[in-house]
Each structure stands twice: as structure tokens, then as C-alpha cells.
Amino acid sequence: MHSFGYRANALLTFSVTALAFICAIASFSDKFSNQNPSAEIQILNINRLKKQSYGNDEVSLTLDISADLQSLFTWNTKQVFAFVAAEYETSKNSLNQVSLWDVIIPDKEHAKFRIQTSNKYRFIDQGHNLRGREFNLTLHWHVMPKTGKMLADKIVMPGYSLPDAYK
Amino acid sequence: MGWIGETIDSIKSIQIRQLLTQAISLGMIVTSALIIWKTLMCVTGSESPVVVVLSGSMEPGFKRGDILFLHMSKDPIRAGEIVVFNVDGRDIPIVHRVIKVHERENTGDVDVLTKGDNNYGDDRLLYAEGQQWLHRHHIMGRAVGFLPYVGWVTIIMTEKPIIKYILIGALGLLVITSKD
């Protein structure tokens, strides 16, 4: 009952249980944080709206993105992954979501930012439905914790539209 | 040296009944572990409810050796979700983020494109020959929670199988020589 093996086993079991409990509590504490992020996106310019050689429409645009995601950070946050997606509907597809730009925010200081950028990922439709198309720009964020449950949410900004003709 | 002598003595003094009892207790432990695993599979709706991150393509969020808890539901797949998928012809599942979704109206069929956060380009290079999109049946689950570092045990046991054998051998020896 007092051999080294028994003591080591008891110690190991207890420490694993305690560690699991602490991780669960850390994750649970995230529920009590008060979160009110804000964001604003402007389209500075639609650079190109063209039809690719094999038929799909493609848009290139420049965005002005400003956001304040500082309230999402808790002591249990490892990073926040934020991305801007264009969401629209066509006759062929009931929902299209195309990610245009993303960023990894490692800490609270970097969470309030303003950036002007052209789209990081190509905005390509399945088909040629983009002329005159209205779309929402949505800022999504994904809070990745140091341990535990991940949290994701978004702000939808409707009312953007593409030109009626190729340019 | 005295310890080895004691071990040999205790192996010699084993009675059949005691041995059988210990074998059954061991069987019970293994079976209950299996029950827990299968229950997890049912509850999360995914074939592998827990996966170990093997590559650095999702850093700094997920590092090699972290474990992810997965959950699969009938909810539609949306951009930003971290999904685990299998590519035809590869047996190791990949954990990346969805960056493009095109969903058809009536059938609910969906075309999905994924990308690792730390990769420069999207995953089309990883998909099968000629495949441009992932479909629902490729996706095994969404990552909903995570624990750091715990997966290193699995990685070490997979990459250096000798450690697995040593561990099982030591466990077997412990079972045989324990007096209760």
C-alpha cells in the first residue's frame, strides 16, 4: 500500500484529474465575459469585374476594414481569427460565401485595427452571375482558447453591390 | 537484484483462479474504455470524435500535438468553420478552415473550399486529382473544442512504436505481479 508504484499511480491520477478540472473551469469562465465587438467595412474601389476564360465571373476589389475586437479577448484566449466574407445569392446557388481577407490576431493590442487592402483570396463565382449583384460583407471572428470550447460569431453588413457591366 | 528475485517468485506463486480474476478485470477495463469511445462516437455524430493535430498548417492556433474535439451535425457547412475531412486516397484526415461555400438551393448539395490558416494557398493541391471542391460526405466533423499538448502521447507512440511495446509490456508485468 505504500510502495513507490502505488504512490506514483495515485499522484498521477490525481494530477490528471485536477488538470482536467482546471481546463474545464478555464473554459467555463469564458461564458462570463462581456463581448461587444464592432466593425465597419467600406468598399474603396471595384478594380475589375471580368469573365474568366472558362466562364466564371471574377471580381477584384479594394476594401477599407476597421474593427474593434478587443472585448473578445479573455485570459483564456490564445488568438482570434477574423475574416471578411462576401455573401450573396444567385439563381444557381442559394448561398455563396467567399472569404476575401483574413487575419490572425494574437493579442488584445492588435485587436483594434484599420486596414486598406485588396482582396487576399480571389472572388470567383460559379457561373456568371455577378453583374449588378447585391451582396453582404460579413466580418466573422473565431475565438480560439488556450484550452476548451471555441467560439465563433459575426457581424453582417448588408447593402453592397457590384457594377452592372464588366469592367 | 532482490527486486527481480521477488518478481520471479511472485510469478511462480500465481494461482489459476487469481490469474483468471485479474484477466477478467483487465478485460473489464479495456471494454469500458471501448464503451466510452463508442459512446463518444454516437454523441458527437462523428467517426473519430477526437483527433490529434499532426502538422503545423493551422498554427499558431493549433500546434502539432494538440487534440481537437469534433462534433458533426446536420447543420449546413458555413465559412469559417474548422472542419476535419478525408480526401479520397489519403487515410490521414486534415483539419483546416472553410473559406468558400457554394450551396445549391433545393438539394442542399454544397461545394466547399478549405485552407490551413498558416498555409499560403488553398487546399486544392491536397484534394484528389481533378477535384476542385469538397462535398458534404468528405467532411467528418467540425472542431468545437481543444486541449493543448495532450496529443503528443499519440504522436510519440505512432512514430516510435517501440515505446508502445515497452508500455504494454510494462503494463502486462504490472498486472501479473500485483497482489490484488
CSV table of C-alpha atoms in Angstrom, one decimal:
chain,number,residue,atom,x,y,z
A,1,MET,CA,0.0,0.0,0.0
A,2,HIS,CA,2.9,2.3,0.4
A,3,SER,CA,5.2,1.2,-2.4
A,4,PHE,CA,6.6,3.6,-4.9
A,5,GLY,CA,4.3,2.2,-7.6
A,6,TYR,CA,1.1,2.9,-5.7
A,7,ARG,CA,2.1,6.4,-4.7
A,8,ALA,CA,3.2,7.3,-8.2
A,9,ASN,CA,-0.1,6.0,-9.6
A,10,ALA,CA,-2.2,7.9,-7.1
A,11,LEU,CA,-0.2,11.1,-7.7
A,12,LEU,CA,-0.6,10.7,-11.5
A,13,THR,CA,-4.3,10.1,-11.3
A,14,PHE,CA,-4.9,13.0,-9.1
A,15,SER,CA,-2.8,15.4,-11.1
A,16,VAL,CA,-4.5,14.4,-14.4
A,17,THR,CA,-7.9,14.8,-12.8
A,18,ALA,CA,-7.0,18.2,-11.3
A,19,LEU,CA,-5.6,19.4,-14.6
A,20,ALA,CA,-8.7,18.4,-16.5
A,21,PHE,CA,-10.9,20.2,-13.9
A,22,ILE,CA,-8.8,23.3,-14.2
A,23,CYS,CA,-9.1,23.3,-18.0
A,24,ALA,CA,-12.8,22.9,-17.8
A,25,ILE,CA,-13.2,25.8,-15.3
A,26,ALA,CA,-11.0,28.0,-17.5
A,27,SER,CA,-13.2,27.2,-20.5
A,28,PHE,CA,-16.3,27.8,-18.4
A,29,SER,CA,-15.1,31.2,-17.3
A,30,ASP,CA,-15.3,32.4,-20.9
A,31,LYS,CA,-19.1,32.4,-20.6
A,32,PHE,CA,-19.0,35.3,-18.2
A,33,SER,CA,-17.0,37.7,-20.4
A,34,ASN,CA,-18.9,40.7,-21.8
A,35,GLN,CA,-18.4,40.9,-25.5
A,36,ASN,CA,-19.2,43.8,-27.8
A,37,PRO,CA,-17.1,43.9,-30.9
A,38,SER,CA,-17.7,46.4,-33.7
A,39,ALA,CA,-16.7,46.7,-37.3
A,40,GLU,CA,-17.2,48.8,-40.4
A,41,ILE,CA,-16.3,48.0,-43.9
A,42,GLN,CA,-16.2,50.3,-46.9
A,43,ILE,CA,-15.5,49.3,-50.5
A,44,LEU,CA,-13.0,51.8,-51.8
A,45,ASN,CA,-12.9,50.6,-55.3
A,46,ILE,CA,-14.1,47.8,-57.5
A,47,ASN,CA,-10.9,47.2,-59.5
A,48,ARG,CA,-12.1,44.6,-62.0
A,49,LEU,CA,-15.2,42.7,-62.8
A,50,LYS,CA,-14.4,40.3,-65.5
A,51,LYS,CA,-15.4,37.0,-67.1
A,52,GLN,CA,-12.7,34.4,-66.9
A,53,SER,CA,-11.6,32.5,-70.0
A,54,TYR,CA,-13.6,29.4,-68.9
A,55,GLY,CA,-16.7,31.1,-68.0
A,56,ASN,CA,-16.8,32.2,-64.3
A,57,ASP,CA,-17.1,35.8,-63.1
A,58,GLU,CA,-14.3,37.2,-61.1
A,59,VAL,CA,-14.2,40.4,-59.0
A,60,SER,CA,-11.2,42.3,-57.6
A,61,LEU,CA,-11.9,45.0,-55.1
A,62,THR,CA,-10.2,47.2,-52.5
A,63,LEU,CA,-11.6,47.3,-49.0
A,64,ASP,CA,-11.3,49.6,-46.1
A,65,ILE,CA,-11.8,47.5,-43.0
A,66,SER,CA,-11.9,48.9,-39.5
A,67,ALA,CA,-12.8,46.8,-36.4
A,68,ASP,CA,-12.5,46.8,-32.7
A,69,LEU,CA,-12.4,43.2,-31.4
A,70,GLN,CA,-10.7,44.0,-28.1
A,71,SER,CA,-13.6,42.9,-26.0
A,72,LEU,CA,-13.3,39.3,-27.3
A,73,PHE,CA,-10.0,38.7,-25.5
A,74,THR,CA,-10.1,37.0,-22.1
A,75,TRP,CA,-7.3,35.5,-20.1
A,76,ASN,CA,-8.1,32.1,-21.7
A,77,THR,CA,-7.8,33.4,-25.3
A,78,LYS,CA,-4.9,32.3,-27.5
A,79,GLN,CA,-5.8,34.1,-30.7
A,80,VAL,CA,-8.8,35.5,-32.6
A,81,PHE,CA,-9.1,34.6,-36.3
A,82,ALA,CA,-11.0,37.2,-38.1
A,83,PHE,CA,-12.1,37.1,-41.8
A,84,VAL,CA,-14.3,39.1,-44.1
A,85,ALA,CA,-16.6,37.1,-46.4
A,86,ALA,CA,-18.8,38.3,-49.2
A,87,GLU,CA,-22.2,36.5,-49.1
A,88,TYR,CA,-24.7,36.5,-51.9
A,89,GLU,CA,-27.4,34.5,-53.6
A,90,THR,CA,-27.7,33.5,-57.2
A,91,SER,CA,-30.2,31.6,-59.3
A,92,LYS,CA,-27.9,28.6,-59.2
A,93,ASN,CA,-26.8,28.7,-55.6
A,94,SER,CA,-29.0,29.6,-52.6
A,95,LEU,CA,-25.9,30.7,-50.7
A,96,ASN,CA,-22.4,31.7,-51.6
A,97,GLN,CA,-19.8,32.6,-49.1
A,98,VAL,CA,-16.4,33.7,-50.4
A,99,SER,CA,-13.7,34.7,-48.0
A,100,LEU,CA,-11.9,37.8,-49.2
A,101,TRP,CA,-9.5,38.5,-46.4
A,102,ASP,CA,-8.4,37.2,-43.1
A,103,VAL,CA,-6.1,37.9,-40.2
A,104,ILE,CA,-4.8,36.2,-37.1
A,105,ILE,CA,-5.0,38.5,-34.1
A,106,PRO,CA,-2.6,37.2,-31.4
A,107,ASP,CA,-3.4,39.6,-28.6
A,108,LYS,CA,-5.6,42.4,-27.4
A,109,GLU,CA,-3.3,45.2,-28.6
A,110,HIS,CA,-3.7,44.1,-32.2
A,111,ALA,CA,-7.4,43.7,-32.0
A,112,LYS,CA,-8.3,47.3,-32.8
A,113,PHE,CA,-7.2,48.0,-36.4
A,114,ARG,CA,-7.9,49.7,-39.6
A,115,ILE,CA,-6.6,48.3,-42.9
A,116,GLN,CA,-7.0,49.1,-46.5
A,117,THR,CA,-6.3,46.1,-48.7
A,118,SER,CA,-7.3,44.4,-51.9
A,119,ASN,CA,-8.9,41.0,-51.6
A,120,LYS,CA,-6.5,38.4,-50.4
A,121,TYR,CA,-8.4,35.5,-51.9
A,122,ARG,CA,-10.0,35.5,-55.4
A,123,PHE,CA,-13.6,36.3,-55.5
A,124,ILE,CA,-14.9,33.9,-58.2
A,125,ASP,CA,-18.5,32.9,-58.8
A,126,GLN,CA,-19.7,29.6,-60.1
A,127,GLY,CA,-21.1,30.9,-63.3
A,128,HIS,CA,-21.5,34.5,-64.5
A,129,ASN,CA,-24.0,35.9,-62.0
A,130,LEU,CA,-22.0,38.8,-60.5
A,131,ARG,CA,-23.1,41.8,-62.7
A,132,GLY,CA,-25.3,44.0,-60.7
A,133,ARG,CA,-25.2,41.5,-57.8
A,134,GLU,CA,-26.0,42.7,-54.3
A,135,PHE,CA,-24.1,41.2,-51.5
A,136,ASN,CA,-23.4,41.4,-47.8
A,137,LEU,CA,-20.0,41.8,-46.3
A,138,THR,CA,-19.7,39.9,-43.1
A,139,LEU,CA,-16.9,40.1,-40.6
A,140,HIS,CA,-16.6,36.7,-38.9
A,141,TRP,CA,-14.4,36.0,-35.9
A,142,HIS,CA,-13.3,32.8,-34.3
A,143,VAL,CA,-12.0,32.9,-30.8
A,144,MET,CA,-9.5,30.1,-30.2
A,145,PRO,CA,-8.9,29.5,-26.5
A,146,LYS,CA,-5.9,28.3,-24.6
A,147,THR,CA,-8.0,25.4,-23.6
A,148,GLY,CA,-11.6,24.4,-24.1
A,149,LYS,CA,-14.5,25.4,-26.2
A,150,MET,CA,-14.1,27.6,-29.3
A,151,LEU,CA,-16.5,30.5,-30.0
A,152,ALA,CA,-17.5,32.0,-33.3
A,153,ASP,CA,-19.8,34.8,-34.3
A,154,LYS,CA,-20.2,37.5,-36.9
A,155,ILE,CA,-21.4,41.0,-37.9
A,156,VAL,CA,-23.4,41.2,-41.1
A,157,MET,CA,-23.2,44.4,-43.1
A,158,PRO,CA,-25.7,44.3,-46.0
A,159,GLY,CA,-26.1,46.6,-48.9
A,160,TYR,CA,-23.1,46.4,-51.1
A,161,SER,CA,-23.4,45.8,-54.8
A,162,LEU,CA,-21.3,45.1,-57.9
A,163,PRO,CA,-21.4,47.2,-61.1
A,164,ASP,CA,-23.9,46.2,-63.8
A,165,ALA,CA,-21.3,45.7,-66.6
A,166,TYR,CA,-17.9,44.1,-66.9
A,167,LYS,CA,-15.0,46.5,-66.4
B,1,MET,CA,18.7,-7.8,-8.0
B,2,GLY,CA,16.4,-8.6,-5.0
B,3,TRP,CA,13.5,-7.0,-6.9
B,4,ILE,CA,14.0,-9.3,-9.8
B,5,GLY,CA,14.0,-12.3,-7.4
B,6,GLU,CA,10.8,-11.1,-5.8
B,7,THR,CA,9.2,-10.7,-9.2
B,8,ILE,CA,10.1,-14.2,-10.3
B,9,ASP,CA,8.8,-15.6,-7.0
B,10,SER,CA,5.5,-13.9,-7.4
B,11,ILE,CA,5.1,-15.1,-10.9
B,12,LYS,CA,5.7,-18.7,-9.7
B,13,SER,CA,3.2,-18.4,-6.9
B,14,ILE,CA,0.3,-17.4,-9.1
B,15,GLN,CA,-2.8,-19.5,-8.8
B,16,ILE,CA,-5.1,-20.1,-11.7
B,17,ARG,CA,-8.1,-18.5,-10.1
B,18,GLN,CA,-6.3,-15.4,-9.2
B,19,LEU,CA,-4.9,-15.2,-12.7
B,20,LEU,CA,-8.3,-15.5,-14.2
B,21,THR,CA,-9.7,-12.8,-11.9
B,22,GLN,CA,-7.0,-10.5,-13.0
B,23,ALA,CA,-7.5,-11.3,-16.6
B,24,ILE,CA,-11.2,-10.5,-16.3
B,25,SER,CA,-10.5,-7.2,-14.5
B,26,LEU,CA,-8.2,-6.2,-17.3
B,27,GLY,CA,-10.8,-7.2,-19.8
B,28,MET,CA,-13.4,-5.0,-18.0
B,29,ILE,CA,-11.0,-2.0,-18.1
B,30,VAL,CA,-10.4,-2.4,-21.8
B,31,THR,CA,-14.1,-3.0,-22.6
B,32,SER,CA,-15.2,0.1,-20.6
B,33,ALA,CA,-12.6,2.2,-22.5
B,34,LEU,CA,-14.1,0.9,-25.7
B,35,ILE,CA,-17.7,1.7,-24.5
B,36,ILE,CA,-16.7,5.2,-23.7
B,37,TRP,CA,-15.1,5.6,-27.1
B,38,LYS,CA,-18.1,4.3,-29.0
B,39,THR,CA,-20.5,6.4,-26.9
B,40,LEU,CA,-18.4,9.5,-27.8
B,41,MET,CA,-18.8,8.5,-31.4
B,42,CYS,CA,-22.6,8.3,-31.1
B,43,VAL,CA,-22.9,11.5,-29.1
B,44,THR,CA,-20.7,13.6,-31.4
B,45,GLY,CA,-22.0,12.0,-34.6
B,46,SER,CA,-18.5,11.7,-35.9
B,47,GLU,CA,-16.4,8.7,-36.8
B,48,SER,CA,-13.5,10.0,-34.9
B,49,PRO,CA,-14.6,12.3,-32.1
B,50,VAL,CA,-11.1,13.2,-31.0
B,51,VAL,CA,-8.2,13.8,-33.4
B,52,VAL,CA,-4.6,14.8,-32.9
B,53,VAL,CA,-3.1,17.7,-34.9
B,54,LEU,CA,-0.2,16.3,-36.9
B,55,SER,CA,1.0,19.3,-39.0
B,56,GLY,CA,1.7,23.0,-38.4
B,57,SER,CA,-0.7,24.2,-41.1
B,58,MET,CA,-3.1,25.7,-38.6
B,59,GLU,CA,-0.5,27.5,-36.4
B,60,PRO,CA,-0.5,29.5,-34.2
B,61,GLY,CA,-4.0,28.3,-33.3
B,62,PHE,CA,-3.4,24.6,-33.4
B,63,LYS,CA,0.1,23.2,-32.9
B,64,ARG,CA,1.4,19.7,-33.6
B,65,GLY,CA,0.4,17.6,-30.6
B,66,ASP,CA,-2.8,19.3,-29.7
B,67,ILE,CA,-6.0,17.4,-29.6
B,68,LEU,CA,-9.3,18.5,-31.1
B,69,PHE,CA,-12.8,17.5,-30.1
B,70,LEU,CA,-15.1,17.1,-33.1
B,71,HIS,CA,-18.9,17.3,-33.5
B,72,MET,CA,-20.9,16.6,-36.6
B,73,SER,CA,-24.4,17.8,-37.1
B,74,LYS,CA,-26.8,18.2,-40.0
B,75,ASP,CA,-26.3,21.9,-39.8
B,76,PRO,CA,-25.1,23.4,-43.1
B,77,ILE,CA,-21.4,24.0,-43.5
B,78,ARG,CA,-20.5,27.7,-43.4
B,79,ALA,CA,-17.4,29.7,-44.0
B,80,GLY,CA,-15.1,30.0,-41.0
B,81,GLU,CA,-15.8,26.6,-39.5
B,82,ILE,CA,-12.8,24.4,-38.8
B,83,VAL,CA,-13.6,21.1,-40.4
B,84,VAL,CA,-11.9,17.7,-40.5
B,85,PHE,CA,-12.1,16.0,-43.8
B,86,ASN,CA,-10.8,12.9,-45.6
B,87,VAL,CA,-9.5,13.2,-49.2
B,88,ASP,CA,-10.1,10.1,-51.4
B,89,GLY,CA,-7.0,8.1,-51.5
B,90,ARG,CA,-5.5,9.6,-48.3
B,91,ASP,CA,-6.1,7.9,-44.9
B,92,ILE,CA,-4.9,10.7,-42.7
B,93,PRO,CA,-7.7,13.3,-42.1
B,94,ILE,CA,-6.9,17.0,-42.5
B,95,VAL,CA,-8.0,19.8,-40.2
B,96,HIS,CA,-8.5,23.1,-42.0
B,97,ARG,CA,-10.8,26.1,-42.2
B,98,VAL,CA,-13.6,26.6,-44.7
B,99,ILE,CA,-13.0,29.7,-46.8
B,100,LYS,CA,-15.5,29.3,-49.6
B,101,VAL,CA,-19.1,27.8,-49.7
B,102,HIS,CA,-21.4,27.4,-52.6
B,103,GLU,CA,-24.7,25.8,-51.6
B,104,ARG,CA,-27.4,24.7,-54.1
B,105,GLU,CA,-30.9,25.7,-53.3
B,106,ASN,CA,-33.1,22.6,-53.3
B,107,THR,CA,-30.8,19.7,-52.8
B,108,GLY,CA,-28.6,21.2,-50.1
B,109,ASP,CA,-25.5,19.9,-52.0
B,110,VAL,CA,-22.6,22.1,-51.2
B,111,ASP,CA,-19.2,22.9,-52.7
B,112,VAL,CA,-16.6,23.7,-50.0
B,113,LEU,CA,-13.0,25.0,-50.3
B,114,THR,CA,-10.7,24.8,-47.3
B,115,LYS,CA,-7.3,26.3,-46.4
B,116,GLY,CA,-5.0,26.0,-43.5
B,117,ASP,CA,-4.6,29.2,-41.6
B,118,ASN,CA,-0.8,29.0,-41.8
B,119,ASN,CA,-0.7,28.0,-45.4
B,120,TYR,CA,-0.2,30.4,-48.3
B,121,GLY,CA,-2.6,28.8,-50.7
B,122,ASP,CA,-5.9,27.0,-50.5
B,123,ASP,CA,-6.2,23.2,-50.3
B,124,ARG,CA,-6.8,22.4,-54.0
B,125,LEU,CA,-3.3,20.9,-54.1
B,126,LEU,CA,-4.3,18.5,-51.4
B,127,TYR,CA,-7.5,17.3,-52.9
B,128,ALA,CA,-7.7,14.3,-55.3
B,129,GLU,CA,-6.7,14.7,-58.9
B,130,GLY,CA,-9.1,17.0,-60.7
B,131,GLN,CA,-11.1,17.7,-57.6
B,132,GLN,CA,-11.9,21.4,-57.1
B,133,TRP,CA,-14.3,21.3,-54.2
B,134,LEU,CA,-15.1,19.2,-51.1
B,135,HIS,CA,-18.6,17.9,-50.6
B,136,ARG,CA,-20.6,17.0,-47.5
B,137,HIS,CA,-19.6,13.4,-47.5
B,138,HIS,CA,-15.9,14.3,-47.2
B,139,ILE,CA,-16.4,16.2,-44.0
B,140,MET,CA,-16.1,14.1,-40.8
B,141,GLY,CA,-16.8,16.8,-38.2
B,142,ARG,CA,-16.4,20.3,-37.0
B,143,ALA,CA,-13.8,21.2,-34.4
B,144,VAL,CA,-15.6,22.5,-31.3
B,145,GLY,CA,-13.0,22.3,-28.5
B,146,PHE,CA,-9.4,21.7,-28.0
B,147,LEU,CA,-6.7,20.7,-25.5
B,148,PRO,CA,-3.1,21.6,-25.9
B,149,TYR,CA,-0.1,19.1,-25.8
B,150,VAL,CA,-2.2,16.1,-24.8
B,151,GLY,CA,-1.8,14.5,-28.3
B,152,TRP,CA,2.0,14.2,-28.0
B,153,VAL,CA,1.4,10.8,-26.4
B,154,THR,CA,-0.3,9.5,-29.5
B,155,ILE,CA,2.3,11.1,-31.8
B,156,ILE,CA,5.2,9.5,-29.9
B,157,MET,CA,3.6,6.1,-29.9
B,158,THR,CA,2.9,6.2,-33.6
B,159,GLU,CA,6.3,7.4,-34.7
B,160,LYS,CA,8.3,5.3,-32.3
B,161,PRO,CA,6.3,2.0,-32.0
B,162,ILE,CA,9.0,0.6,-29.7
B,163,ILE,CA,7.6,2.8,-26.9
B,164,LYS,CA,4.2,1.4,-27.4
B,165,TYR,CA,5.5,-2.1,-26.9
B,166,ILE,CA,7.5,-1.2,-23.9
B,167,LEU,CA,4.4,0.5,-22.3
B,168,ILE,CA,2.2,-2.6,-23.0
B,169,GLY,CA,4.9,-4.9,-21.7
B,170,ALA,CA,5.3,-2.9,-18.5
B,171,LEU,CA,1.5,-2.8,-18.0
B,172,GLY,CA,1.3,-6.5,-18.5
B,173,LEU,CA,4.0,-7.1,-16.0
B,174,LEU,CA,2.3,-4.8,-13.5
B,175,VAL,CA,-1.0,-6.7,-13.9
B,176,ILE,CA,0.7,-10.1,-13.4
B,177,THR,CA,2.8,-9.1,-10.4
B,178,SER,CA,0.2,-7.1,-8.4
B,179,LYS,CA,-1.1,-8.9,-5.5
B,180,ASP,CA,-4.7,-7.8,-5.6
